[in-house]
Amino acid sequence: RSTLTGRQVAYLITTNIRWPNGLTIDFDDDRIYWADAWFDRIERASLDGTNREVISTVVHPFALTVHGHYIYWTDWSFRGIYRAEKYSGANMVEMQNNLPYRPMDIHVVSDQRQKCSYSPCNISNGGCSYICKTGLNNQVECGCPSGQQLKLANDQRMCV
């Protein structure tokens, strides 16, 4: 994890992980979930990487998302979409199988998915002419778009 500016990088999971294809955040319970297709399992941990546990052993998970009390994932071997209880992995349900393709991703669209929070970038783009990022202690850090020959002016707000 890091700040939006790419600073304060912290490695959360560094052992016994090989192909972490999917990653999602459970904002209700402050947990991260990931699908590891090498080890054929879905795991979760606290946001700081502690309290790691295997939720379910599945065939070839690729993408996943969490909503309410359930975890949803795609499986490349069965070309399907599955659901199980997010706390235990119990009561797995095959929602769709034999899709004509390997499902690459899955999303839940709901206004309950992530709670809104204050950001200084919400007001007048933080005073930035292009890109506003929040850094340490919610401080604004402006940026310029890549692919253009722009750089921050001396005021650290405008791209010139």
mmCIF file of C-alpha atoms in Angstrom:
data_model
loop_
_atom_site.group_PDB
_atom_site.id
_atom_site.type_symbol
_atom_site.label_atom_id
_atom_site.label_comp_id
_atom_site.label_asym_id
_atom_site.label_seq_id
_atom_site.Cartn_x
_atom_site.Cartn_y
_atom_site.Cartn_z
ATOM 1 C CA ARG A 1 0.000 0.000 0.000
ATOM 2 C CA SER A 2 1.080 3.597 -0.449
ATOM 3 C CA THR A 3 -0.260 7.097 -0.504
ATOM 4 C CA LEU A 4 -1.802 8.266 -3.774
ATOM 5 C CA THR A 5 1.452 10.047 -4.483
ATOM 6 C CA GLY A 6 3.349 6.736 -4.361
ATOM 7 C CA ARG A 7 5.111 7.467 -1.100
ATOM 8 C CA GLN A 8 5.216 5.402 2.102
ATOM 9 C CA VAL A 9 5.145 2.043 0.335
ATOM 10 C CA ALA A 10 4.336 -0.852 2.666
ATOM 11 C CA TYR A 11 4.313 -4.501 1.588
ATOM 12 C CA LEU A 12 1.316 -6.234 3.135
ATOM 13 C CA ILE A 13 1.629 -9.850 1.966
ATOM 14 C CA THR A 14 5.058 -11.173 0.986
ATOM 15 C CA THR A 15 5.019 -14.912 1.723
ATOM 16 C CA ASN A 16 3.117 -17.874 0.309
ATOM 17 C CA ILE A 17 1.667 -15.872 -2.571
ATOM 18 C CA ARG A 18 2.385 -16.471 -6.261
ATOM 19 C CA TRP A 19 -0.267 -15.234 -8.737
ATOM 20 C CA PRO A 20 -2.460 -12.673 -6.990
ATOM 21 C CA ASN A 21 -4.758 -12.014 -9.947
ATOM 22 C CA GLY A 22 -7.632 -10.418 -8.111
ATOM 23 C CA LEU A 23 -7.641 -7.847 -5.320
ATOM 24 C CA THR A 24 -10.557 -6.129 -3.638
ATOM 25 C CA ILE A 25 -11.231 -4.182 -0.466
ATOM 26 C CA ASP A 26 -14.064 -4.871 1.946
ATOM 27 C CA PHE A 27 -14.712 -1.383 3.294
ATOM 28 C CA ASP A 28 -17.313 -2.636 5.789
ATOM 29 C CA ASP A 29 -14.892 -4.966 7.596
ATOM 30 C CA ASP A 30 -11.568 -3.274 6.724
ATOM 31 C CA ARG A 31 -10.166 -6.344 4.965
ATOM 32 C CA ILE A 32 -8.404 -7.023 1.686
ATOM 33 C CA TYR A 33 -9.269 -10.114 -0.341
ATOM 34 C CA TRP A 34 -7.239 -11.630 -3.156
ATOM 35 C CA ALA A 35 -7.431 -14.574 -5.537
ATOM 36 C CA ASP A 36 -4.232 -16.568 -6.044
ATOM 37 C CA ALA A 37 -4.551 -18.676 -9.202
ATOM 38 C CA TRP A 38 -1.260 -20.502 -8.559
ATOM 39 C CA PHE A 39 -2.396 -21.837 -5.178
ATOM 40 C CA ASP A 40 -6.069 -22.007 -6.292
ATOM 41 C CA ARG A 41 -7.463 -20.169 -3.313
ATOM 42 C CA ILE A 42 -9.093 -17.001 -2.086
ATOM 43 C CA GLU A 43 -7.582 -15.328 0.962
ATOM 44 C CA ARG A 44 -8.126 -12.264 3.087
ATOM 45 C CA ALA A 45 -6.272 -10.190 5.661
ATOM 46 C CA SER A 46 -6.633 -7.010 7.661
ATOM 47 C CA LEU A 47 -5.703 -3.841 5.797
ATOM 48 C CA ASP A 48 -2.267 -3.899 7.443
ATOM 49 C CA GLY A 49 -1.609 -7.492 6.268
ATOM 50 C CA THR A 50 -2.188 -9.177 9.631
ATOM 51 C CA ASN A 51 -4.890 -11.774 10.399
ATOM 52 C CA ARG A 52 -4.358 -13.584 7.101
ATOM 53 C CA GLU A 53 -6.638 -16.527 6.385
ATOM 54 C CA VAL A 54 -7.718 -18.767 3.517
ATOM 55 C CA ILE A 55 -11.417 -18.299 2.771
ATOM 56 C CA SER A 56 -11.877 -20.894 0.061
ATOM 57 C CA THR A 57 -9.943 -23.358 -2.057
ATOM 58 C CA VAL A 58 -11.226 -23.117 -5.627
ATOM 59 C CA VAL A 59 -10.024 -24.270 -9.044
ATOM 60 C CA HIS A 60 -8.636 -21.204 -10.858
ATOM 61 C CA PRO A 61 -9.876 -17.887 -9.420
ATOM 62 C CA PHE A 62 -9.072 -14.796 -11.410
ATOM 63 C CA ALA A 63 -11.019 -11.696 -10.346
ATOM 64 C CA LEU A 64 -13.094 -11.034 -7.260
ATOM 65 C CA THR A 65 -15.219 -8.490 -5.450
ATOM 66 C CA VAL A 66 -17.034 -8.267 -2.124
ATOM 67 C CA HIS A 67 -20.517 -6.966 -1.410
ATOM 68 C CA GLY A 68 -22.607 -7.401 1.710
ATOM 69 C CA HIS A 69 -21.943 -10.807 3.260
ATOM 70 C CA TYR A 70 -20.689 -12.387 0.032
ATOM 71 C CA ILE A 71 -17.580 -12.690 -2.048
ATOM 72 C CA TYR A 72 -17.972 -13.056 -5.820
ATOM 73 C CA TRP A 73 -15.271 -14.361 -8.144
ATOM 74 C CA THR A 74 -14.596 -15.527 -11.663
ATOM 75 C CA ASP A 75 -13.045 -18.889 -12.465
ATOM 76 C CA TRP A 76 -11.016 -19.451 -15.615
ATOM 77 C CA SER A 77 -11.135 -23.251 -15.608
ATOM 78 C CA PHE A 78 -14.919 -23.426 -15.489
ATOM 79 C CA ARG A 79 -15.416 -20.058 -17.236
ATOM 80 C CA GLY A 80 -17.893 -19.123 -14.554
ATOM 81 C CA ILE A 81 -18.980 -16.750 -11.818
ATOM 82 C CA TYR A 82 -19.315 -17.921 -8.219
ATOM 83 C CA ARG A 83 -20.475 -16.628 -4.849
ATOM 84 C CA ALA A 84 -19.798 -17.699 -1.260
ATOM 85 C CA GLU A 85 -20.079 -16.282 2.238
ATOM 86 C CA LYS A 86 -17.178 -13.900 2.757
ATOM 87 C CA TYR A 87 -16.434 -14.931 6.349
ATOM 88 C CA SER A 88 -16.198 -18.680 5.842
ATOM 89 C CA GLY A 89 -16.349 -19.482 2.133
ATOM 90 C CA ALA A 90 -19.397 -21.640 2.912
ATOM 91 C CA ASN A 91 -22.514 -22.040 0.775
ATOM 92 C CA MET A 92 -20.736 -21.628 -2.536
ATOM 93 C CA VAL A 93 -23.124 -21.023 -5.432
ATOM 94 C CA GLU A 94 -22.323 -21.314 -9.118
ATOM 95 C CA MET A 95 -24.067 -18.288 -10.575
ATOM 96 C CA GLN A 96 -22.967 -18.786 -14.184
ATOM 97 C CA ASN A 97 -20.815 -21.374 -15.954
ATOM 98 C CA ASN A 98 -19.601 -22.317 -19.423
ATOM 99 C CA LEU A 99 -19.297 -18.732 -20.547
ATOM 100 C CA PRO A 100 -17.914 -18.502 -24.100
ATOM 101 C CA TYR A 101 -14.830 -16.716 -22.705
ATOM 102 C CA ARG A 102 -12.717 -16.555 -19.573
ATOM 103 C CA PRO A 103 -14.202 -13.749 -17.466
ATOM 104 C CA MET A 104 -11.440 -11.216 -16.838
ATOM 105 C CA ASP A 105 -13.041 -9.115 -14.112
ATOM 106 C CA ILE A 106 -16.089 -8.675 -11.919
ATOM 107 C CA HIS A 107 -17.532 -5.590 -10.221
ATOM 108 C CA VAL A 108 -20.421 -4.762 -7.930
ATOM 109 C CA VAL A 109 -22.085 -1.455 -8.713
ATOM 110 C CA SER A 110 -23.763 -0.076 -5.610
ATOM 111 C CA ASP A 111 -23.833 3.202 -3.726
ATOM 112 C CA GLN A 112 -23.143 1.089 -0.630
ATOM 113 C CA ARG A 113 -19.832 -0.261 -2.002
ATOM 114 C CA GLN A 114 -17.595 2.544 -0.711
ATOM 115 C CA LYS A 115 -18.393 5.286 1.712
ATOM 116 C CA CYS A 116 -17.520 8.835 0.726
ATOM 117 C CA SER A 117 -14.844 10.659 2.659
ATOM 118 C CA TYR A 118 -13.457 14.162 2.670
ATOM 119 C CA SER A 119 -10.586 15.020 0.373
ATOM 120 C CA PRO A 120 -9.145 18.479 -0.214
ATOM 121 C CA CYS A 121 -9.208 17.548 -3.914
ATOM 122 C CA ASN A 122 -13.035 17.601 -3.786
ATOM 123 C CA ILE A 123 -13.062 21.408 -3.666
ATOM 124 C CA SER A 124 -11.844 23.200 -6.803
ATOM 125 C CA ASN A 125 -9.580 20.236 -7.590
ATOM 126 C CA GLY A 126 -7.411 21.224 -4.600
ATOM 127 C CA GLY A 127 -6.260 24.297 -6.501
ATOM 128 C CA CYS A 128 -4.478 22.098 -9.070
ATOM 129 C CA SER A 129 -4.759 22.875 -12.770
ATOM 130 C CA TYR A 130 -4.816 19.187 -13.771
ATOM 131 C CA ILE A 131 -4.277 16.315 -11.322
ATOM 132 C CA CYS A 132 -4.917 16.528 -7.571
ATOM 133 C CA LYS A 133 -3.585 13.795 -5.269
ATOM 134 C CA THR A 134 -3.791 13.633 -1.506
ATOM 135 C CA GLY A 135 -0.548 12.839 0.254
ATOM 136 C CA LEU A 136 0.508 12.591 3.864
ATOM 137 C CA ASN A 137 -1.867 14.180 6.380
ATOM 138 C CA ASN A 138 -4.369 14.884 3.585
ATOM 139 C CA GLN A 139 -2.043 17.440 1.975
ATOM 140 C CA VAL A 140 -2.629 18.317 -1.685
ATOM 141 C CA GLU A 141 0.005 17.360 -4.224
ATOM 142 C CA CYS A 142 -0.617 18.509 -7.775
ATOM 143 C CA GLY A 143 0.506 16.668 -10.883
ATOM 144 C CA CYS A 144 0.600 17.126 -14.624
ATOM 145 C CA PRO A 145 -0.736 14.643 -17.205
ATOM 146 C CA SER A 146 1.776 12.257 -18.728
ATOM 147 C CA GLY A 147 2.295 12.216 -22.472
ATOM 148 C CA GLN A 148 2.301 15.987 -22.643
ATOM 149 C CA GLN A 149 5.308 18.203 -22.169
ATOM 150 C CA LEU A 150 3.922 19.911 -19.089
ATOM 151 C CA LYS A 151 5.549 20.313 -15.709
ATOM 152 C CA LEU A 152 4.570 21.976 -12.462
ATOM 153 C CA ALA A 153 5.225 25.691 -12.230
ATOM 154 C CA ASN A 154 6.965 27.223 -9.216
ATOM 155 C CA ASP A 155 3.610 27.552 -7.458
ATOM 156 C CA GLN A 156 3.361 23.709 -7.493
ATOM 157 C CA ARG A 157 -0.278 24.052 -8.678
ATOM 158 C CA MET A 158 -0.274 25.003 -12.347
ATOM 159 C CA CYS A 159 1.056 22.905 -15.218
ATOM 160 C CA VAL A 160 3.008 24.884 -17.797
#
